[in-house]
Amino acid sequence: RKEVEQDPGPFNVPEGATVAFNCTYSNSASQSFFWYRQDCRKEPKLLMSVYSSGNEDGRFTAQLNRASQYISLLIRDSKLSDSATYLCVVRRPGFKTIFGAGTRLFVKA
Amino acid sequence: GAGVSQTPSNKVTEKGKYVELRCDPISGHTALYWYRQSLGQGPEFLIYFQGTGAADDSGLPNDRFFAVRPEGSVSTLKIQRTERGDSAVYLCASSLKGGDNEQFFGPGTRLTVL
C-alpha cells in the first residue's frame, strides 16, 4: 500500500461543475499537508496548504481530517484552466515529503 | 526573480554510463530537494539538503545514486552505472528554509537510458 493514496482519475467534468478529490495517508505521524498542481509536462506548483480547520482560496477549499487520515480538495465553478493533475502531498516529521500519484482533471467546455 | 533552473533539460545516455544532473536553486534558499518522477506517478523523494549537508538521503534507491551541494547553493545529482530503470524526469526543488515553506520546482531533467 502506498503511503499517500489518491482517487484514481481521470475526472471529466463540464465547465462550472464542482469536483472533489480525496486523499488518504498511512503515516499517522505526518505533520503537514498540501495540494500541488501539475500541468502536462510541467513542474508541480503549490496550490494550497491544508489545515485541520479547513481553508479556502477562492474557488478552492481544502480539508484535513487527522483522525481519519484523510485530505480533500473541492473545486467549485470549474474552469477550463483547472485542467491539470492534482497531487496530494504529505510531509513526515523532519523533511521527507511524500507525493501521491495524482488525480487528473479534465474540464470541458 | 529567477526560478529554479536545471541542466541539461534532456539527457540520453547508454546503459552503464555515468551522468550528472545539475540544479541551481533560487538565491537565498537554504533547502534543496531532489525527486524522481516516472510517467503517471507523483514525484518520488530522493534526498534533502539543508545548506551543504544532506539532512535526509533515505530516498536514494541504491549506492549508484549520490548528490552533493558543496557550497550550499548549486547541487549535482550523480548516477553511476546507469540502468534502463533509471529513466525518468529528475526534479529539483528549493525552499526558503525547508519544513513547511513552499517548494519551488525546476523544470526537470528528462533522463533516458538506452
PDB file of C-alpha atoms in Angstrom:
ATOM      1  CA  ARG A   1       0.000   0.000   0.000  1.00  0.00           C
ATOM      2  CA  LYS A   2       1.352   3.449  -0.883  1.00  0.00           C
ATOM      3  CA  GLU A   3       1.863   5.964   1.903  1.00  0.00           C
ATOM      4  CA  VAL A   4      -0.301   8.550   0.106  1.00  0.00           C
ATOM      5  CA  GLU A   5      -3.235   7.318  -1.959  1.00  0.00           C
ATOM      6  CA  GLN A   6      -5.428   9.380  -4.218  1.00  0.00           C
ATOM      7  CA  ASP A   7      -8.608   8.854  -6.198  1.00  0.00           C
ATOM      8  CA  PRO A   8      -7.796   7.204  -9.484  1.00  0.00           C
ATOM      9  CA  GLY A   9      -8.607   9.559 -12.346  1.00  0.00           C
ATOM     10  CA  PRO A  10      -9.278  10.928 -14.708  1.00  0.00           C
ATOM     11  CA  PHE A  11     -12.173  13.155 -13.750  1.00  0.00           C
ATOM     12  CA  ASN A  12     -14.014  14.584 -16.754  1.00  0.00           C
ATOM     13  CA  VAL A  13     -16.313  17.465 -15.810  1.00  0.00           C
ATOM     14  CA  PRO A  14     -18.089  20.285 -17.659  1.00  0.00           C
ATOM     15  CA  GLU A  15     -17.221  23.913 -17.033  1.00  0.00           C
ATOM     16  CA  GLY A  16     -18.972  25.230 -13.961  1.00  0.00           C
ATOM     17  CA  ALA A  17     -19.100  21.866 -12.209  1.00  0.00           C
ATOM     18  CA  THR A  18     -17.991  21.210  -8.655  1.00  0.00           C
ATOM     19  CA  VAL A  19     -15.449  18.432  -8.276  1.00  0.00           C
ATOM     20  CA  ALA A  20     -13.951  16.839  -5.172  1.00  0.00           C
ATOM     21  CA  PHE A  21     -10.687  14.951  -4.825  1.00  0.00           C
ATOM     22  CA  ASN A  22      -9.879  12.650  -1.931  1.00  0.00           C
ATOM     23  CA  CYS A  23      -6.578  11.535  -0.493  1.00  0.00           C
ATOM     24  CA  THR A  24      -5.616   9.236   2.381  1.00  0.00           C
ATOM     25  CA  TYR A  25      -2.267   8.859   4.104  1.00  0.00           C
ATOM     26  CA  SER A  26      -0.998   5.995   6.202  1.00  0.00           C
ATOM     27  CA  ASN A  27       1.669   7.576   8.428  1.00  0.00           C
ATOM     28  CA  SER A  28      -0.132   8.963  11.458  1.00  0.00           C
ATOM     29  CA  ALA A  29       2.954  10.985  12.398  1.00  0.00           C
ATOM     30  CA  SER A  30       2.650  13.075   9.229  1.00  0.00           C
ATOM     31  CA  GLN A  31       2.871  16.726  10.107  1.00  0.00           C
ATOM     32  CA  SER A  32       1.946  18.888   7.160  1.00  0.00           C
ATOM     33  CA  PHE A  33      -0.298  18.570   4.156  1.00  0.00           C
ATOM     34  CA  PHE A  34      -0.512  20.261   0.803  1.00  0.00           C
ATOM     35  CA  TRP A  35      -2.113  20.167  -2.618  1.00  0.00           C
ATOM     36  CA  TYR A  36       0.133  20.782  -5.607  1.00  0.00           C
ATOM     37  CA  ARG A  37      -0.956  21.222  -9.200  1.00  0.00           C
ATOM     38  CA  GLN A  38       0.986  19.869 -12.156  1.00  0.00           C
ATOM     39  CA  ASP A  39       0.240  20.766 -15.754  1.00  0.00           C
ATOM     40  CA  CYS A  40       1.162  18.333 -18.509  1.00  0.00           C
ATOM     41  CA  ARG A  41       4.949  18.064 -18.870  1.00  0.00           C
ATOM     42  CA  LYS A  42       5.470  20.897 -16.395  1.00  0.00           C
ATOM     43  CA  GLU A  43       6.790  21.062 -12.854  1.00  0.00           C
ATOM     44  CA  PRO A  44       4.491  20.837  -9.810  1.00  0.00           C
ATOM     45  CA  LYS A  45       3.380  24.108  -8.197  1.00  0.00           C
ATOM     46  CA  LEU A  46       1.891  24.652  -4.771  1.00  0.00           C
ATOM     47  CA  LEU A  47      -1.861  25.118  -4.900  1.00  0.00           C
ATOM     48  CA  MET A  48      -2.533  25.380  -1.185  1.00  0.00           C
ATOM     49  CA  SER A  49      -1.594  24.129   2.232  1.00  0.00           C
ATOM     50  CA  VAL A  50      -4.170  22.119   4.164  1.00  0.00           C
ATOM     51  CA  TYR A  51      -5.086  22.814   7.777  1.00  0.00           C
ATOM     52  CA  SER A  52      -7.273  20.958  10.254  1.00  0.00           C
ATOM     53  CA  SER A  53      -9.596  23.938  10.456  1.00  0.00           C
ATOM     54  CA  GLY A  54     -10.091  23.825   6.701  1.00  0.00           C
ATOM     55  CA  ASN A  55      -9.015  26.589   4.384  1.00  0.00           C
ATOM     56  CA  GLU A  56     -10.344  28.277   1.302  1.00  0.00           C
ATOM     57  CA  ASP A  57      -8.675  30.123  -1.530  1.00  0.00           C
ATOM     58  CA  GLY A  58     -11.197  31.477  -3.988  1.00  0.00           C
ATOM     59  CA  ARG A  59     -12.886  28.523  -5.671  1.00  0.00           C
ATOM     60  CA  PHE A  60     -10.673  26.005  -3.885  1.00  0.00           C
ATOM     61  CA  THR A  61     -11.371  24.518  -0.461  1.00  0.00           C
ATOM     62  CA  ALA A  62      -9.114  22.057   1.326  1.00  0.00           C
ATOM     63  CA  GLN A  63      -9.964  19.973   4.369  1.00  0.00           C
ATOM     64  CA  LEU A  64      -7.920  17.735   6.658  1.00  0.00           C
ATOM     65  CA  ASN A  65      -9.265  15.053   8.978  1.00  0.00           C
ATOM     66  CA  ARG A  66      -6.366  13.836  11.107  1.00  0.00           C
ATOM     67  CA  ALA A  67      -8.420  11.180  12.866  1.00  0.00           C
ATOM     68  CA  SER A  68      -9.344   9.551   9.563  1.00  0.00           C
ATOM     69  CA  GLN A  69      -6.028  10.484   7.916  1.00  0.00           C
ATOM     70  CA  TYR A  70      -7.963  11.971   5.044  1.00  0.00           C
ATOM     71  CA  ILE A  71      -7.441  15.090   2.948  1.00  0.00           C
ATOM     72  CA  SER A  72      -9.809  16.594   0.407  1.00  0.00           C
ATOM     73  CA  LEU A  73      -9.822  19.300  -2.232  1.00  0.00           C
ATOM     74  CA  LEU A  74     -13.012  20.850  -3.561  1.00  0.00           C
ATOM     75  CA  ILE A  75     -13.046  22.935  -6.717  1.00  0.00           C
ATOM     76  CA  ARG A  76     -16.160  24.978  -7.368  1.00  0.00           C
ATOM     77  CA  ASP A  77     -17.224  26.524 -10.672  1.00  0.00           C
ATOM     78  CA  SER A  78     -14.575  24.614 -12.637  1.00  0.00           C
ATOM     79  CA  LYS A  79     -12.749  26.489 -15.398  1.00  0.00           C
ATOM     80  CA  LEU A  80     -11.051  25.087 -18.475  1.00  0.00           C
ATOM     81  CA  SER A  81      -7.778  26.293 -16.973  1.00  0.00           C
ATOM     82  CA  ASP A  82      -8.270  23.998 -13.961  1.00  0.00           C
ATOM     83  CA  SER A  83      -7.433  21.020 -16.185  1.00  0.00           C
ATOM     84  CA  ALA A  84      -4.295  19.525 -14.651  1.00  0.00           C
ATOM     85  CA  THR A  85      -3.074  16.788 -12.321  1.00  0.00           C
ATOM     86  CA  TYR A  86      -3.653  17.445  -8.632  1.00  0.00           C
ATOM     87  CA  LEU A  87      -1.059  15.982  -6.274  1.00  0.00           C
ATOM     88  CA  CYS A  88      -1.740  15.286  -2.620  1.00  0.00           C
ATOM     89  CA  VAL A  89       1.419  15.864  -0.563  1.00  0.00           C
ATOM     90  CA  VAL A  90       2.308  14.884   2.986  1.00  0.00           C
ATOM     91  CA  ARG A  91       5.373  15.875   4.987  1.00  0.00           C
ATOM     92  CA  ARG A  92       6.666  13.440   7.558  1.00  0.00           C
ATOM     93  CA  PRO A  93       8.360  14.635  10.738  1.00  0.00           C
ATOM     94  CA  GLY A  94      11.632  16.006   9.540  1.00  0.00           C
ATOM     95  CA  PHE A  95      11.994  16.771   5.894  1.00  0.00           C
ATOM     96  CA  LYS A  96      10.779  13.898   3.763  1.00  0.00           C
ATOM     97  CA  THR A  97       7.906  14.894   1.503  1.00  0.00           C
ATOM     98  CA  ILE A  98       5.668  12.197   0.042  1.00  0.00           C
ATOM     99  CA  PHE A  99       3.611  12.839  -3.083  1.00  0.00           C
ATOM    100  CA  GLY A 100       0.586  10.877  -4.163  1.00  0.00           C
ATOM    101  CA  ALA A 101       0.346   9.623  -7.725  1.00  0.00           C
ATOM    102  CA  GLY A 102      -2.003  12.454  -8.627  1.00  0.00           C
ATOM    103  CA  THR A 103      -5.529  12.733  -9.972  1.00  0.00           C
ATOM    104  CA  ARG A 104      -6.052  14.061 -13.485  1.00  0.00           C
ATOM    105  CA  LEU A 105      -8.829  16.553 -14.075  1.00  0.00           C
ATOM    106  CA  PHE A 106     -10.215  17.448 -17.480  1.00  0.00           C
ATOM    107  CA  VAL A 107     -12.654  20.347 -17.622  1.00  0.00           C
ATOM    108  CA  LYS A 108     -14.569  20.540 -20.897  1.00  0.00           C
ATOM    109  CA  ALA A 109     -16.493  23.389 -22.467  1.00  0.00           C
TER     110      ALA A 109
ATOM    111  CA  GLY B   1      13.481  36.878  -9.942  1.00  0.00           C
ATOM    112  CA  ALA B   2      14.986  33.751 -11.383  1.00  0.00           C
ATOM    113  CA  GLY B   3      13.389  30.457 -10.501  1.00  0.00           C
ATOM    114  CA  VAL B   4      14.999  27.064 -10.039  1.00  0.00           C
ATOM    115  CA  SER B   5      16.954  26.006 -13.090  1.00  0.00           C
ATOM    116  CA  GLN B   6      18.100  22.532 -14.067  1.00  0.00           C
ATOM    117  CA  THR B   7      20.560  21.396 -16.694  1.00  0.00           C
ATOM    118  CA  PRO B   8      20.502  19.636 -19.016  1.00  0.00           C
ATOM    119  CA  SER B   9      16.810  19.644 -19.866  1.00  0.00           C
ATOM    120  CA  ASN B  10      17.214  16.307 -21.615  1.00  0.00           C
ATOM    121  CA  LYS B  11      19.890  13.668 -21.289  1.00  0.00           C
ATOM    122  CA  VAL B  12      20.149  10.488 -23.316  1.00  0.00           C
ATOM    123  CA  THR B  13      22.773   8.012 -22.246  1.00  0.00           C
ATOM    124  CA  GLU B  14      23.649   4.384 -22.658  1.00  0.00           C
ATOM    125  CA  LYS B  15      23.269   1.718 -20.028  1.00  0.00           C
ATOM    126  CA  GLY B  16      26.316   1.609 -17.782  1.00  0.00           C
ATOM    127  CA  LYS B  17      27.348   5.224 -18.302  1.00  0.00           C
ATOM    128  CA  TYR B  18      27.775   7.925 -15.625  1.00  0.00           C
ATOM    129  CA  VAL B  19      25.600  11.051 -15.617  1.00  0.00           C
ATOM    130  CA  GLU B  20      25.491  14.288 -13.665  1.00  0.00           C
ATOM    131  CA  LEU B  21      22.384  16.416 -13.323  1.00  0.00           C
ATOM    132  CA  ARG B  22      22.665  19.997 -12.100  1.00  0.00           C
ATOM    133  CA  CYS B  23      20.281  22.140 -10.086  1.00  0.00           C
ATOM    134  CA  ASP B  24      20.540  25.903  -9.445  1.00  0.00           C
ATOM    135  CA  PRO B  25      18.129  26.808  -6.651  1.00  0.00           C
ATOM    136  CA  ILE B  26      16.533  30.175  -6.012  1.00  0.00           C
ATOM    137  CA  SER B  27      19.072  32.518  -4.485  1.00  0.00           C
ATOM    138  CA  GLY B  28      18.874  32.524  -0.707  1.00  0.00           C
ATOM    139  CA  HIS B  29      17.016  29.232  -0.423  1.00  0.00           C
ATOM    140  CA  THR B  30      18.804  27.015   2.070  1.00  0.00           C
ATOM    141  CA  ALA B  31      16.693  23.908   1.493  1.00  0.00           C
ATOM    142  CA  LEU B  32      17.055  21.818  -1.661  1.00  0.00           C
ATOM    143  CA  TYR B  33      15.251  18.621  -2.659  1.00  0.00           C
ATOM    144  CA  TRP B  34      15.751  16.095  -5.413  1.00  0.00           C
ATOM    145  CA  TYR B  35      12.847  13.989  -6.696  1.00  0.00           C
ATOM    146  CA  ARG B  36      12.354  11.459  -9.461  1.00  0.00           C
ATOM    147  CA  GLN B  37       9.103  11.265 -11.392  1.00  0.00           C
ATOM    148  CA  SER B  38       8.076   8.392 -13.645  1.00  0.00           C
ATOM    149  CA  LEU B  39       5.193   8.553 -16.082  1.00  0.00           C
ATOM    150  CA  GLY B  40       1.836   8.523 -14.341  1.00  0.00           C
ATOM    151  CA  GLN B  41       3.360   8.811 -10.873  1.00  0.00           C
ATOM    152  CA  GLY B  42       3.940  11.628  -8.443  1.00  0.00           C
ATOM    153  CA  PRO B  43       7.432  12.860  -7.623  1.00  0.00           C
ATOM    154  CA  GLU B  44       9.385  10.377  -5.511  1.00  0.00           C
ATOM    155  CA  PHE B  45      11.596  11.890  -2.795  1.00  0.00           C
ATOM    156  CA  LEU B  46      15.299  11.172  -3.206  1.00  0.00           C
ATOM    157  CA  ILE B  47      17.298  13.499  -0.947  1.00  0.00           C
ATOM    158  CA  TYR B  48      17.033  16.728   1.039  1.00  0.00           C
ATOM    159  CA  PHE B  49      19.800  19.248   1.707  1.00  0.00           C
ATOM    160  CA  GLN B  50      19.796  21.920   4.364  1.00  0.00           C
ATOM    161  CA  GLY B  51      22.724  24.104   3.440  1.00  0.00           C
ATOM    162  CA  THR B  52      25.658  21.952   2.437  1.00  0.00           C
ATOM    163  CA  GLY B  53      24.637  18.815   4.294  1.00  0.00           C
ATOM    164  CA  ALA B  54      22.305  16.038   3.242  1.00  0.00           C
ATOM    165  CA  ALA B  55      19.766  16.048   6.070  1.00  0.00           C
ATOM    166  CA  ASP B  56      17.841  13.084   4.652  1.00  0.00           C
ATOM    167  CA  ASP B  57      19.076  10.804   1.881  1.00  0.00           C
ATOM    168  CA  SER B  58      16.724   7.934   2.658  1.00  0.00           C
ATOM    169  CA  GLY B  59      15.063   8.151  -0.756  1.00  0.00           C
ATOM    170  CA  LEU B  60      18.178   7.380  -2.797  1.00  0.00           C
ATOM    171  CA  PRO B  61      17.373   3.974  -4.314  1.00  0.00           C
ATOM    172  CA  ASN B  62      20.866   2.469  -4.062  1.00  0.00           C
ATOM    173  CA  ASP B  63      24.537   3.348  -3.874  1.00  0.00           C
ATOM    174  CA  ARG B  64      24.703   4.220  -7.573  1.00  0.00           C
ATOM    175  CA  PHE B  65      22.977   7.488  -6.694  1.00  0.00           C
ATOM    176  CA  PHE B  66      24.815  10.302  -4.947  1.00  0.00           C
ATOM    177  CA  ALA B  67      24.218  14.029  -4.577  1.00  0.00           C
ATOM    178  CA  VAL B  68      26.350  16.932  -3.415  1.00  0.00           C
ATOM    179  CA  ARG B  69      25.853  20.568  -2.594  1.00  0.00           C
ATOM    180  CA  PRO B  70      29.368  21.709  -1.658  1.00  0.00           C
ATOM    181  CA  GLU B  71      28.735  25.440  -1.245  1.00  0.00           C
ATOM    182  CA  GLY B  72      25.133  25.334  -0.124  1.00  0.00           C
ATOM    183  CA  SER B  73      23.792  26.550  -3.443  1.00  0.00           C
ATOM    184  CA  VAL B  74      24.148  24.517  -6.659  1.00  0.00           C
ATOM    185  CA  SER B  75      23.565  20.791  -6.302  1.00  0.00           C
ATOM    186  CA  THR B  76      24.592  17.900  -8.528  1.00  0.00           C
ATOM    187  CA  LEU B  77      22.874  14.527  -8.632  1.00  0.00           C
ATOM    188  CA  LYS B  78      25.253  11.838  -9.809  1.00  0.00           C
ATOM    189  CA  ILE B  79      24.208   8.457 -11.135  1.00  0.00           C
ATOM    190  CA  GLN B  80      26.801   5.749 -11.764  1.00  0.00           C
ATOM    191  CA  ARG B  81      26.396   2.706 -13.996  1.00  0.00           C
ATOM    192  CA  THR B  82      23.022   3.872 -15.251  1.00  0.00           C
ATOM    193  CA  GLU B  83      20.289   1.307 -15.835  1.00  0.00           C
ATOM    194  CA  ARG B  84      17.222   1.485 -18.061  1.00  0.00           C
ATOM    195  CA  GLY B  85      15.073   1.671 -14.940  1.00  0.00           C
ATOM    196  CA  ASP B  86      16.716   4.993 -14.056  1.00  0.00           C
ATOM    197  CA  SER B  87      14.884   6.634 -16.966  1.00  0.00           C
ATOM    198  CA  ALA B  88      12.591   9.321 -15.502  1.00  0.00           C
ATOM    199  CA  VAL B  89      12.265  13.056 -15.009  1.00  0.00           C
ATOM    200  CA  TYR B  90      14.536  14.254 -12.219  1.00  0.00           C
ATOM    201  CA  LEU B  91      13.097  17.261 -10.448  1.00  0.00           C
ATOM    202  CA  CYS B  92      14.862  19.660  -8.143  1.00  0.00           C
ATOM    203  CA  ALA B  93      13.049  21.961  -5.733  1.00  0.00           C
ATOM    204  CA  SER B  94      14.206  24.626  -3.317  1.00  0.00           C
ATOM    205  CA  SER B  95      12.537  26.362  -0.422  1.00  0.00           C
ATOM    206  CA  LEU B  96      13.478  29.219   1.844  1.00  0.00           C
ATOM    207  CA  LYS B  97      14.202  27.155   4.940  1.00  0.00           C
ATOM    208  CA  GLY B  98      12.635  23.747   4.410  1.00  0.00           C
ATOM    209  CA  GLY B  99       9.898  22.453   6.655  1.00  0.00           C
ATOM    210  CA  ASP B 100       6.534  23.820   5.570  1.00  0.00           C
ATOM    211  CA  ASN B 101       7.965  26.525   3.327  1.00  0.00           C
ATOM    212  CA  GLU B 102       6.689  26.256  -0.233  1.00  0.00           C
ATOM    213  CA  GLN B 103       8.861  24.157  -2.510  1.00  0.00           C
ATOM    214  CA  PHE B 104       9.603  25.759  -5.872  1.00  0.00           C
ATOM    215  CA  PHE B 105      10.355  23.215  -8.548  1.00  0.00           C
ATOM    216  CA  GLY B 106      12.645  23.440 -11.523  1.00  0.00           C
ATOM    217  CA  PRO B 107      11.542  22.247 -14.982  1.00  0.00           C
ATOM    218  CA  GLY B 108      13.316  18.924 -14.514  1.00  0.00           C
ATOM    219  CA  THR B 109      15.853  16.882 -16.438  1.00  0.00           C
ATOM    220  CA  ARG B 110      14.401  14.098 -18.573  1.00  0.00           C
ATOM    221  CA  LEU B 111      16.870  11.203 -18.386  1.00  0.00           C
ATOM    222  CA  THR B 112      16.634   8.404 -20.913  1.00  0.00           C
ATOM    223  CA  VAL B 113      18.866   5.375 -20.521  1.00  0.00           C
ATOM    224  CA  LEU B 114      19.067   3.277 -23.684  1.00  0.00           C
TER     225      LEU B 114
END
